[in-house]
mmCIF file of C-alpha atoms and ligand atoms in Angstrom:
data_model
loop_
_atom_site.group_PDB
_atom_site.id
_atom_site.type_symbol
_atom_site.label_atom_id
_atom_site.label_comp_id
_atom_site.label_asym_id
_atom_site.label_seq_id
_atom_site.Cartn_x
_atom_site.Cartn_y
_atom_site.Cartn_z
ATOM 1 C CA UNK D 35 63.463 -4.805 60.313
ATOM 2 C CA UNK D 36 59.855 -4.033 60.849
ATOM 3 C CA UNK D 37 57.695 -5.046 57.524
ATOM 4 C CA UNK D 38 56.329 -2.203 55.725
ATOM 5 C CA UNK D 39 52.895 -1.377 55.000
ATOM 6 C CA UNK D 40 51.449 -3.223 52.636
ATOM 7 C CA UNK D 41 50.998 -1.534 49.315
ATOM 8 C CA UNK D 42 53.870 -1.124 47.933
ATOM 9 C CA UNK D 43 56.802 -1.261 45.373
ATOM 10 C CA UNK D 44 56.547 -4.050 43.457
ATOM 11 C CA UNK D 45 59.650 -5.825 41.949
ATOM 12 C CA UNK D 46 58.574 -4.752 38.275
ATOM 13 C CA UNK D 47 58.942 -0.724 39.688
ATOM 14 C CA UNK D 48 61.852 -1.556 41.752
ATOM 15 C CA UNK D 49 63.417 -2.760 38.398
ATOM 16 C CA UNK D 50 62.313 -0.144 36.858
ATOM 17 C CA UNK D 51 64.150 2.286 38.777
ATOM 18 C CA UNK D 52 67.473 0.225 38.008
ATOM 19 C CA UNK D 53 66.741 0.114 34.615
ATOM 20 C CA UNK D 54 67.040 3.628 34.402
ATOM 21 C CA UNK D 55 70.469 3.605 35.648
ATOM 22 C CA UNK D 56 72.461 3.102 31.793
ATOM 23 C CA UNK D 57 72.685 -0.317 30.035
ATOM 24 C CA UNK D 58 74.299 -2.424 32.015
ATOM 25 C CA UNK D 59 71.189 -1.496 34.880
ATOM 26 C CA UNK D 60 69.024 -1.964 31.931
ATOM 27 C CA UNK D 61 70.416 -5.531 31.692
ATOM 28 C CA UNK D 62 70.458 -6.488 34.944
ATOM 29 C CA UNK D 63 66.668 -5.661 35.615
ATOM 30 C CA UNK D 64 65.659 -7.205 32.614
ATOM 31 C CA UNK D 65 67.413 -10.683 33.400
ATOM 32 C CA UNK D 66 66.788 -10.341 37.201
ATOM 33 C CA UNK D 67 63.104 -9.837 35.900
ATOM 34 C CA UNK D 68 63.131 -12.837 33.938
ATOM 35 C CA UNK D 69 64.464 -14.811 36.641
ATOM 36 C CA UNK D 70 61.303 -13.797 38.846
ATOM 37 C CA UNK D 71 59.317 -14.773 36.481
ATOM 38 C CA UNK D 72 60.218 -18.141 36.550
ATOM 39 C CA UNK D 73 60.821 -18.313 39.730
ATOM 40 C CA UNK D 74 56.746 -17.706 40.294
ATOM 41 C CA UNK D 75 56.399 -20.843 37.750
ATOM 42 C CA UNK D 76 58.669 -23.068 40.132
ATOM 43 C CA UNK D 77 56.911 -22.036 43.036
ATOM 44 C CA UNK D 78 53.880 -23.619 41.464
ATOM 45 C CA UNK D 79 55.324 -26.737 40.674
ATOM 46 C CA UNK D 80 56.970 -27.368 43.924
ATOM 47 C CA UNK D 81 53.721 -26.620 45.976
ATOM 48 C CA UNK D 82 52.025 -29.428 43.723
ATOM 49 C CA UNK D 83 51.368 -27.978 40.158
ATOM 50 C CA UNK D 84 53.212 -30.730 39.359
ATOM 51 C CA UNK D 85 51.765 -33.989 39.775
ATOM 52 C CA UNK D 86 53.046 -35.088 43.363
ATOM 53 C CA UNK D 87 54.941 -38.140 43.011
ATOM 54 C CA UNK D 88 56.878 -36.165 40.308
ATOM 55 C CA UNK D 89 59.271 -35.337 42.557
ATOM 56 C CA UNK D 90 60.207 -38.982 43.221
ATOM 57 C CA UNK D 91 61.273 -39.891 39.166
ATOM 58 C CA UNK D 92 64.406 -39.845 38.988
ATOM 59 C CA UNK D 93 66.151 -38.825 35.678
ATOM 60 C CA UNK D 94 69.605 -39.479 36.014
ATOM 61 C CA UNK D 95 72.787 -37.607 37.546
ATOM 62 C CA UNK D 96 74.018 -34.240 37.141
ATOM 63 C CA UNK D 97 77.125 -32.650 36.148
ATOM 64 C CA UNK D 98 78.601 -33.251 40.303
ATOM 65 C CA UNK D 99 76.819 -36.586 40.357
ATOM 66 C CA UNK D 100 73.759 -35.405 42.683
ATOM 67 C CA UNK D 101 70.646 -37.343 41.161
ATOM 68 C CA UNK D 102 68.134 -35.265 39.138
ATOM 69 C CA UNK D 103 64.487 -34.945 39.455
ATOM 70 C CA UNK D 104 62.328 -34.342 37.200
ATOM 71 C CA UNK D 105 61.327 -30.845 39.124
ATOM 72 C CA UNK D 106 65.165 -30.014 39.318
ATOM 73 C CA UNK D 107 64.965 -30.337 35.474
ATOM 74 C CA UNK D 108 61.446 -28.299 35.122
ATOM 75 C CA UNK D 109 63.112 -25.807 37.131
ATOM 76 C CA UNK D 110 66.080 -25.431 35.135
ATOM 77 C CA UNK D 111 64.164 -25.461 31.972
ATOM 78 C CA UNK D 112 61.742 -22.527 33.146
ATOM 79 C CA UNK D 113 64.851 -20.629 33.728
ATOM 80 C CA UNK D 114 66.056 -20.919 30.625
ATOM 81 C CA UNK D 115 62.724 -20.470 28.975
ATOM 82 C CA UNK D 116 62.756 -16.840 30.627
ATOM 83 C CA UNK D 117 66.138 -15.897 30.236
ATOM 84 C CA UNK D 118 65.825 -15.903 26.252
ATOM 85 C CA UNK D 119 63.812 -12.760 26.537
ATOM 86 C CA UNK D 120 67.083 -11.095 28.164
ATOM 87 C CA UNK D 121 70.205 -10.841 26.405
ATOM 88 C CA UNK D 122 72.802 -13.298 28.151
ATOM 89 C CA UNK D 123 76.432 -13.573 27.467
ATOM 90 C CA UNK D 124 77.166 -16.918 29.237
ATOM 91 C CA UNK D 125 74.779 -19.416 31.231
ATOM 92 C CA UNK D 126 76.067 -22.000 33.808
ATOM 93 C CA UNK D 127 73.597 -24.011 35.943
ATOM 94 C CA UNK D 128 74.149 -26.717 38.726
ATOM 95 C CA UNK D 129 71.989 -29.038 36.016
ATOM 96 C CA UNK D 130 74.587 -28.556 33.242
ATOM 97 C CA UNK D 131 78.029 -30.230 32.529
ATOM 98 C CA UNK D 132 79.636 -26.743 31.501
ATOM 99 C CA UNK D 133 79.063 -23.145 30.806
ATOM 100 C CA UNK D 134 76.965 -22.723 27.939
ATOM 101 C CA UNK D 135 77.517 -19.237 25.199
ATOM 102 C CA UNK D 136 75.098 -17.201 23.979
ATOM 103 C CA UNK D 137 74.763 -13.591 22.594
ATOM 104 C CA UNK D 138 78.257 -11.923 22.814
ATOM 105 C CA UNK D 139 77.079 -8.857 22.214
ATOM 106 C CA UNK D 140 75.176 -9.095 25.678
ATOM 107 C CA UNK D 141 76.869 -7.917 28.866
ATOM 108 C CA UNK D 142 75.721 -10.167 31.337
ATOM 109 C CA UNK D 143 76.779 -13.767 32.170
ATOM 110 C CA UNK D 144 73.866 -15.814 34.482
ATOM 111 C CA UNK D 145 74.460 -18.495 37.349
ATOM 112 C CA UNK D 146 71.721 -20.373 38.680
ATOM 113 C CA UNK D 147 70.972 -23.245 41.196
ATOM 114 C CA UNK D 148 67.516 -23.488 39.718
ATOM 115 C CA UNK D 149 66.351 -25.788 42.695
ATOM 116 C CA UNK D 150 68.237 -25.818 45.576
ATOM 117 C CA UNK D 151 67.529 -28.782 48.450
ATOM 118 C CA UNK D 152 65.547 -30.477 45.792
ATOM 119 C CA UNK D 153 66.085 -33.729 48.189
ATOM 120 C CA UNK D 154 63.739 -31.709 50.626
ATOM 121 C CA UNK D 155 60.717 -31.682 47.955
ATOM 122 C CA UNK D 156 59.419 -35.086 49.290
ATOM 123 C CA UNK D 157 59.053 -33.867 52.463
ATOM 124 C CA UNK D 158 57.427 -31.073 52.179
ATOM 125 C CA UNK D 159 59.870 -28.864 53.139
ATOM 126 C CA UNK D 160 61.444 -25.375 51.483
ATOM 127 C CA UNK D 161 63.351 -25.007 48.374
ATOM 128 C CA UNK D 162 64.579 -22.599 46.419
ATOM 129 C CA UNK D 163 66.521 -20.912 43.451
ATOM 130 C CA UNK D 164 69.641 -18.951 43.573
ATOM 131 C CA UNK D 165 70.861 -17.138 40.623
ATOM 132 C CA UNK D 166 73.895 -14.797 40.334
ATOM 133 C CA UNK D 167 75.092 -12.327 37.579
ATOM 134 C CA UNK D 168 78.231 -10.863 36.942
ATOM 135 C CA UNK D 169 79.557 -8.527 33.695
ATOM 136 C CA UNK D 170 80.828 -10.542 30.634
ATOM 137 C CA UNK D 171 84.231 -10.519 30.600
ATOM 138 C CA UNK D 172 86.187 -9.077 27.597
ATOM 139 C CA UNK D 173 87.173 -13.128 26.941
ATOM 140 C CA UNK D 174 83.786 -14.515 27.499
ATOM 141 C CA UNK D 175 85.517 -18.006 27.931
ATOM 142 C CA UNK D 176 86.940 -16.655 31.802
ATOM 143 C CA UNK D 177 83.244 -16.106 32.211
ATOM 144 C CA UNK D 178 82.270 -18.491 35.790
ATOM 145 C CA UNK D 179 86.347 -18.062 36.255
ATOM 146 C CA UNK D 180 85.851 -14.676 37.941
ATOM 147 C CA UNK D 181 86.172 -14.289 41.770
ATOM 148 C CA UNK D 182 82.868 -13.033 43.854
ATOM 149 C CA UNK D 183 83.656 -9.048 43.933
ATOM 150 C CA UNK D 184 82.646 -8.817 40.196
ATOM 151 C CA UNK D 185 79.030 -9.786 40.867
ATOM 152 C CA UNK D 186 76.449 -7.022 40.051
ATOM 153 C CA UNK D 187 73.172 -8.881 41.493
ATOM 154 C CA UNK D 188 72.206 -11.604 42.918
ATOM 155 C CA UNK D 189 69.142 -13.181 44.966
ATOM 156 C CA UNK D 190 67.119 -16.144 45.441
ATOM 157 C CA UNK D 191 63.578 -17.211 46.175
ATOM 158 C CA UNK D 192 62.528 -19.499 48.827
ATOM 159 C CA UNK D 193 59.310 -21.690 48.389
ATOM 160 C CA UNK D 194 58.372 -22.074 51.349
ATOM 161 C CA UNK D 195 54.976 -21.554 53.216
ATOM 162 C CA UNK D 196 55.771 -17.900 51.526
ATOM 163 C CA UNK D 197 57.340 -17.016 47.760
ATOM 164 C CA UNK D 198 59.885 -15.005 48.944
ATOM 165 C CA UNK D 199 62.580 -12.956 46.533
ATOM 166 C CA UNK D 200 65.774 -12.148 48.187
ATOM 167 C CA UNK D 201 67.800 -9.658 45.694
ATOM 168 C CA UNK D 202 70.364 -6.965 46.353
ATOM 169 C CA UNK D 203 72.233 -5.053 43.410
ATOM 170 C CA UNK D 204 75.326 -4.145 45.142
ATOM 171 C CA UNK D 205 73.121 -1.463 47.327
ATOM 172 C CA UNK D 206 71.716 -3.697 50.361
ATOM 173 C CA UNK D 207 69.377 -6.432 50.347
ATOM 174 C CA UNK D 208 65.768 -6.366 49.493
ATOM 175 C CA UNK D 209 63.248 -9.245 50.198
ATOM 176 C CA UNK D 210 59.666 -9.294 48.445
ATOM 177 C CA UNK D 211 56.997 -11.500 48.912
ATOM 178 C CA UNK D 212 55.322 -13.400 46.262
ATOM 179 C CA UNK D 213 51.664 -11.810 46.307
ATOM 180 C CA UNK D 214 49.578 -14.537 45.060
ATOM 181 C CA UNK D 215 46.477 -13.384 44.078
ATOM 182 C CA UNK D 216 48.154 -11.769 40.978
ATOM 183 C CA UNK D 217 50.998 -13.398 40.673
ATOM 184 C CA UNK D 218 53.625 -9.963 41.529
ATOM 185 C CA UNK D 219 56.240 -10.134 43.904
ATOM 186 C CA UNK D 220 56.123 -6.712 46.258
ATOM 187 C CA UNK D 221 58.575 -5.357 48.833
ATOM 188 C CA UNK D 222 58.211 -6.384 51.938
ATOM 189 C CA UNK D 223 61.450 -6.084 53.753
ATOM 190 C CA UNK D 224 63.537 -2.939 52.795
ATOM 191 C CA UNK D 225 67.706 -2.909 53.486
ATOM 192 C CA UNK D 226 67.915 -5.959 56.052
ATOM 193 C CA UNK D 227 70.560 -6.033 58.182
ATOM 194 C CA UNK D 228 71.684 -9.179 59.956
ATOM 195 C CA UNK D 229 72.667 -8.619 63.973
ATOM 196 C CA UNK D 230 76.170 -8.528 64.784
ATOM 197 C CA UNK D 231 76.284 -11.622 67.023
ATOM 198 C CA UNK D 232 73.651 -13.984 67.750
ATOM 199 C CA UNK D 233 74.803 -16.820 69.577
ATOM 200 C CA UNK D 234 72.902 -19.297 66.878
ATOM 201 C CA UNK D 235 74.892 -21.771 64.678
ATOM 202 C CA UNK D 236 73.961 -24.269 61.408
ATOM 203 C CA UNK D 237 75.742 -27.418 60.918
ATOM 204 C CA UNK D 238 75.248 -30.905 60.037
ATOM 205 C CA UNK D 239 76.502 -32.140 63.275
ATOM 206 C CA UNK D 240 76.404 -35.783 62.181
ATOM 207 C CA UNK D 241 79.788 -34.775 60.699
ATOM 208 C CA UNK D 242 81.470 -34.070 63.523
ATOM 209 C CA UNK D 243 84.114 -37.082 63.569
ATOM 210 C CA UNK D 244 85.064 -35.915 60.191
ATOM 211 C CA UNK D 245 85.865 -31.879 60.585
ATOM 212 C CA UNK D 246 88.649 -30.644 60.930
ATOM 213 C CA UNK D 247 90.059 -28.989 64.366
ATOM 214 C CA UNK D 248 89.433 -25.567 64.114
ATOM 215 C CA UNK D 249 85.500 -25.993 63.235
ATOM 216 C CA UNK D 250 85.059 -28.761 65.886
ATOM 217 C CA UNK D 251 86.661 -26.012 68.704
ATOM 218 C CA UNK D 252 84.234 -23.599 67.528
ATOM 219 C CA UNK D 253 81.292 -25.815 67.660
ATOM 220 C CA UNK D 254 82.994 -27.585 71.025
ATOM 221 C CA UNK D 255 82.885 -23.930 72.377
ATOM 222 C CA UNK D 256 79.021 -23.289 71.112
ATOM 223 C CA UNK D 257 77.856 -26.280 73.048
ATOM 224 C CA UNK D 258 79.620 -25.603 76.536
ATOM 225 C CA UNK D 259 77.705 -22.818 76.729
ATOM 226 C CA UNK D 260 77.699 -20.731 79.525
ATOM 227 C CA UNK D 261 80.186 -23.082 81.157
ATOM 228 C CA UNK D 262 83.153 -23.027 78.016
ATOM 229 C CA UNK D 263 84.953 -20.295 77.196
ATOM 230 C CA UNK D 264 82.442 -18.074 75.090
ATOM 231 C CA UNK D 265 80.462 -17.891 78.070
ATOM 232 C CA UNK D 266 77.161 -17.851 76.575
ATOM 233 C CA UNK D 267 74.641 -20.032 75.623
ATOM 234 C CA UNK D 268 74.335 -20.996 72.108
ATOM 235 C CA UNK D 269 70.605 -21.944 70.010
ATOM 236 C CA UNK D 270 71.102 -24.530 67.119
ATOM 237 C CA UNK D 271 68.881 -25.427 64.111
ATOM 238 C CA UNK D 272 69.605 -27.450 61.042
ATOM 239 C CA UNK D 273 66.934 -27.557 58.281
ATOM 240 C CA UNK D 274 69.307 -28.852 55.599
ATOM 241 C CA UNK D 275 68.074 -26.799 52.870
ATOM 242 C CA UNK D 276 70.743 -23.664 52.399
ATOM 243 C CA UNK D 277 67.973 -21.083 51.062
ATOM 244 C CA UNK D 278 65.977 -21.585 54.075
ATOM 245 C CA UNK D 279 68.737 -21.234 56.486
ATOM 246 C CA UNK D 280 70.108 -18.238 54.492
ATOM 247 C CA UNK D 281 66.741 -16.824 54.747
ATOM 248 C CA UNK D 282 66.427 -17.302 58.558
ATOM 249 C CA UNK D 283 70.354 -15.827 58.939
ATOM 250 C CA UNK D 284 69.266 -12.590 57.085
ATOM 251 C CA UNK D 285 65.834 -11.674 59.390
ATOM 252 C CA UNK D 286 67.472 -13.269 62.667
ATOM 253 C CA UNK D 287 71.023 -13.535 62.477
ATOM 254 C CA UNK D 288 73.724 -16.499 63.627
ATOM 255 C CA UNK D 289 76.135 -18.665 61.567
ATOM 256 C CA UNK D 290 75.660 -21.203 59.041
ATOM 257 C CA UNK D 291 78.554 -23.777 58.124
ATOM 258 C CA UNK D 292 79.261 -26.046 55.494
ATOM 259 C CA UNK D 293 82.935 -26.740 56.165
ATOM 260 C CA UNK D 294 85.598 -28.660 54.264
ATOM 261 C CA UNK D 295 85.506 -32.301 55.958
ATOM 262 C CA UNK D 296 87.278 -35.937 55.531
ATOM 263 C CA UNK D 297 84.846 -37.530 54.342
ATOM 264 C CA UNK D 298 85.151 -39.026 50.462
ATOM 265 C CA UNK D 299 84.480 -36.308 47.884
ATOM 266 C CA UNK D 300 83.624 -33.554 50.979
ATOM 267 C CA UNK D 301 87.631 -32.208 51.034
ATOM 268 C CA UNK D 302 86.447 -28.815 50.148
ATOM 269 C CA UNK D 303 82.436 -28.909 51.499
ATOM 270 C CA UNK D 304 79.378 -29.776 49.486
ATOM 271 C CA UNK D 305 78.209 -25.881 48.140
ATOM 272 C CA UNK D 306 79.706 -24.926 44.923
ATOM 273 C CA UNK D 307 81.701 -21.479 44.719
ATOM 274 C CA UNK D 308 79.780 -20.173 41.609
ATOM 275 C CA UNK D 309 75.888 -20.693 42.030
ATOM 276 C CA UNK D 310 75.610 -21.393 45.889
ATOM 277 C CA UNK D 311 78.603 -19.693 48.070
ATOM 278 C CA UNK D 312 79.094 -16.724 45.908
ATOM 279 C CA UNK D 313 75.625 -15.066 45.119
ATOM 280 C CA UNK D 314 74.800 -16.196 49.228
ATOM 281 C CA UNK D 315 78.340 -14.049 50.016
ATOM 282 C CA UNK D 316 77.245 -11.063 47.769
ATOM 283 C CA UNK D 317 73.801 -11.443 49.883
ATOM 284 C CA UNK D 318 74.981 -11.745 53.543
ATOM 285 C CA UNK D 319 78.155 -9.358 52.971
ATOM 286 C CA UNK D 320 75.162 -7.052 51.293
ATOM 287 C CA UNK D 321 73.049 -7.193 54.665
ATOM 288 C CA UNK D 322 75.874 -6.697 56.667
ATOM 289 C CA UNK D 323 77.213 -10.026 57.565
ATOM 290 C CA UNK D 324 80.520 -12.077 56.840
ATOM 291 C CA UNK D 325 81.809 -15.208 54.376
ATOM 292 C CA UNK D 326 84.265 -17.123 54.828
ATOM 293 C CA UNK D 327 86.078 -20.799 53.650
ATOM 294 C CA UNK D 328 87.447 -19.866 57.942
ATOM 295 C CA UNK D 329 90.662 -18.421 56.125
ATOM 296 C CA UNK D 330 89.658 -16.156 53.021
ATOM 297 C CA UNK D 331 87.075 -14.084 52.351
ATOM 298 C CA UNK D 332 84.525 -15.969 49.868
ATOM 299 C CA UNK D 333 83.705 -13.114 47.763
ATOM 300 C CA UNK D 334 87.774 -13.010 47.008
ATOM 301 C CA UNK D 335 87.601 -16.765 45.603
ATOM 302 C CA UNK D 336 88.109 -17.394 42.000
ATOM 303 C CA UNK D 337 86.685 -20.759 40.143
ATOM 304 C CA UNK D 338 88.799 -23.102 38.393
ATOM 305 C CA UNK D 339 85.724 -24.974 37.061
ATOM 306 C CA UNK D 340 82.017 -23.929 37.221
ATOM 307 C CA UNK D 341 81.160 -26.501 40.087
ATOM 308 C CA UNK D 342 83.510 -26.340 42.209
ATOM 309 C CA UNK D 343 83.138 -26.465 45.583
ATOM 310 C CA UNK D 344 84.300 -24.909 48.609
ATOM 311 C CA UNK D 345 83.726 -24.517 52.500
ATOM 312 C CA UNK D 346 81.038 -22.309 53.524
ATOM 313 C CA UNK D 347 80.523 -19.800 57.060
ATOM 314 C CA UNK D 348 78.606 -17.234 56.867
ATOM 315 C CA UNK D 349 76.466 -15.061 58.773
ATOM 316 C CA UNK D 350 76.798 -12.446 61.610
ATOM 317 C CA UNK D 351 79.746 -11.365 61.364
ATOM 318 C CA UNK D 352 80.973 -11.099 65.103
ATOM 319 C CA UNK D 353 80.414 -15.217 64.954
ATOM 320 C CA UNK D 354 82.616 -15.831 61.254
ATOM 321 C CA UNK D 355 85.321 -13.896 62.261
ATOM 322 C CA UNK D 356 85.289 -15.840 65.765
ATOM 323 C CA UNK D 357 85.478 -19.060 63.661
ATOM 324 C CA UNK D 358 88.510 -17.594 61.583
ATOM 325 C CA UNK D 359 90.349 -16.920 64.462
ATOM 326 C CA UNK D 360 89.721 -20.952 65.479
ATOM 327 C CA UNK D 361 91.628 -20.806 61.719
ATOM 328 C CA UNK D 362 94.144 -18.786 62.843
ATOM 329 C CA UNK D 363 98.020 -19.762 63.130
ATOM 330 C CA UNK D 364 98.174 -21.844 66.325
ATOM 331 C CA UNK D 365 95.065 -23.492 65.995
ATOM 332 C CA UNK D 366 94.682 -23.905 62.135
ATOM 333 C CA UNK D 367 98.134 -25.464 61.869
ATOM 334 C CA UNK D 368 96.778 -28.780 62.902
ATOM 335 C CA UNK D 369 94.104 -28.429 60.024
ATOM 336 C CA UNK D 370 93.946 -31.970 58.023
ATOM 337 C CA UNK D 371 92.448 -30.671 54.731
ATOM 338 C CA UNK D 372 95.909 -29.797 52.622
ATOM 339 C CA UNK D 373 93.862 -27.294 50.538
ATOM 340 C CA UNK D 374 93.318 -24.979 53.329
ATOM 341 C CA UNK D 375 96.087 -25.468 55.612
ATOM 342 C CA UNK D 376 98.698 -23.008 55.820
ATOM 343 C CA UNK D 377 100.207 -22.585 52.817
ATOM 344 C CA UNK D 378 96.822 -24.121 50.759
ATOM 345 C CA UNK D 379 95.067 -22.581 47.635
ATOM 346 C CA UNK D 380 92.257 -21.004 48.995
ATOM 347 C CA UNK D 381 94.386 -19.354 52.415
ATOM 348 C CA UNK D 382 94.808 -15.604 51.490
HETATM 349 P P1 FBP M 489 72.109 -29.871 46.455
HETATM 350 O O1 FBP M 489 72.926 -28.822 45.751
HETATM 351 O O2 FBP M 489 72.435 -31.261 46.062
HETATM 352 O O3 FBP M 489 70.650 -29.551 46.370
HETATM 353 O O4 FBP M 489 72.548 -29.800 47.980
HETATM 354 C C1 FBP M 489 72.574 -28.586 48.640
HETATM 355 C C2 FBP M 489 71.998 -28.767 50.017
HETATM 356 O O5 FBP M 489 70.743 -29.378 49.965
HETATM 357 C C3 FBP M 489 71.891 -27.447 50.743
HETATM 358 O O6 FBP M 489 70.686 -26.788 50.446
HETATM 359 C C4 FBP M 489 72.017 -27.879 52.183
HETATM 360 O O7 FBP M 489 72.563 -26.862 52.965
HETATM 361 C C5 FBP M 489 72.946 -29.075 52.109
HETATM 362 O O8 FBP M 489 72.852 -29.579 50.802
HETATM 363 C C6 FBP M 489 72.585 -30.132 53.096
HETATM 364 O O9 FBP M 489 73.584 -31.115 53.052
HETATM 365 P P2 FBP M 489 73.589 -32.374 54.045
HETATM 366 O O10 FBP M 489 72.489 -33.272 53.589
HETATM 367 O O11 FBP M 489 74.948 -32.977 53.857
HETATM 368 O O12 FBP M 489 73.377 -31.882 55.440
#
């Protein structure tokens, strides 16, 4: 979509609007608000506010064993620093053991990956923050239990040689760009819309060995080309930072995968199904695209546990259902990962 002239809404009027819409829009723009805000503050630190070798001290592990940084925890903490001037039901972040409670009163619970890619900091490469929000259930404990459908917003910002602030609220997807001479992010790209099919795909092919069937056909058929089966050339990239390929899948379309595979601890992926794969579902299903574990819809998925993980395609959505039909009957019944074989957990 073409950018629009400059001059324009900024994510405080934008918010505004919302806020008009009862109290549960009143909510939602004042905690999507306060997650802006911070996100501005983390943008500083990861260009260098922060002293530089910051990013190397390690602090210790978090709750799924990934090591923390010190920027991870800055991140996180800025976060929570801004959400206490919104009213928040229930909190869970990548950065914390377990879902934490706060006002029941409040109608909103908040999910955040408050720095996504982190490992990419050290070489200078883009990060970001992904938050999601869904209603507080009546039992506020079956908050982060709740599958994908039930979200109400969620976004991300990428820190990257722009601020940019992906959000939809059920209605499409917005992007604004952080304007930095004072500090307010303004609408750049209004109701994107991913293409159909572009013949682009996102993997960590140094996995290969370890997938299972039906994702190494697809990618088997992606690299023939014009001489295989799909009969068309296919483009590749892998920047290993999920917010940055999300971001490039929204203005230019493809797939991204993250797919169940044998290696130890990777039986269901590496994303987690309440701060990574669901709010980027609600955003690519918002803009027109498709998720997918390759044999349920993501957005249908309900958590046992707040970091769970689970396999990840998404993008146009010509190319994810292709990849669920690799899924399909004859060819998923050789799949080796029990969870999403035939009669698994997660196949609807
Ligand atoms: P973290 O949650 O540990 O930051 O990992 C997420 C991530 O960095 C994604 O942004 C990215 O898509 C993926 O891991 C890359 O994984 P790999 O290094 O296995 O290719």
């Amino acid at each position: 979509m073409a950018r629009q002239s400059l001059g324009l809404t900024t994510l405080g009027e934008y918010l505004e609007r919302h806020s008009e819409t009862g109290p549960l829009g009143f909510s939602v723009a004042t905690a999507v608000d306060a997650i802006a805000t911070a996100c501005i503050e983390i943008s500083g630190l990861a260009r260098g506010g922060a002293p530089v070798t910051s990013a190397d001290i390690i602090l210790g592990t978090n709750a799924d064993g990934d090591v923390q940084k010190d920027l991870d925890i800055s991140a996180d903490w800025l976060i929570r620093r801004a959400l206490a001037s919104a009213s928040i039901a229930a909190f869970a972040s990548e950065e914390a053991a377990k879902p934490e409670f706060y006002d029941p009163a409040s109608l909103l619970c908040v999910a955040v990956d408050p720095l996504d890619g982190s490992a990419n900091l050290d070489l200078n490469m883009s990060v970001g923050t992904i938050f999601s929000i869904t209603p507080a259930p009546r039992d506020v404990s079956q908050a982060f239990r709740r599958p994908g459908t039930e979200q109400i917003a969620a976004g991300f910002a990428l820190y990257g040689p722009q601020t940019s602030f992906v959000l939809t609220l059920g209605d499409g997807v917005d992007i604004f760009t952080l304007d930095p001479a004072d500090a307010i992010f303004r609408l750049t790209r209004a109701r994107v819309r991913i293409p159909a099919d572009v013949s682009e795909f996102a993997i960590n092919a140094s996995n290969r060995r370890y997938w299972d069937p039906p994702v190494r056909a697809f990618i088997d058929e992606c690299l023939a080309g014009v001489e295989g089966p799909a009969d068309q050339d296919f483009n590749m990239r892998w920047i290993g930072s999920l917010v940055a390929e999300i971001y490039r899948i929204l203005l230019h379309g493809g797939v991204f995968l993250y797919p169940a595979d044998n290696r130890d601890g990777y039986g269901n992926g590496r994303l987690r199904l309440v701060y990574e794969a669901h709010p980027m579902a609600f955003i690519v299903e918002q803009a027109g695209g498709a998720a997918s574990t390759g044999y349920a819809r993501v957005l249908d998925l309900a958590p046992d546990t707040v970091h769970q993980r689970v396999p990840l395609i998404l993008g146009s959505s010509e190319q994810v259902r292709r990849i669920e039909q690799f899924h399909g009957p004859e060819i998923g019944a050789c799949t080796n990962a029990p969870l999403f074989a035939h009669r698994g957990f997660f196949r609807v």
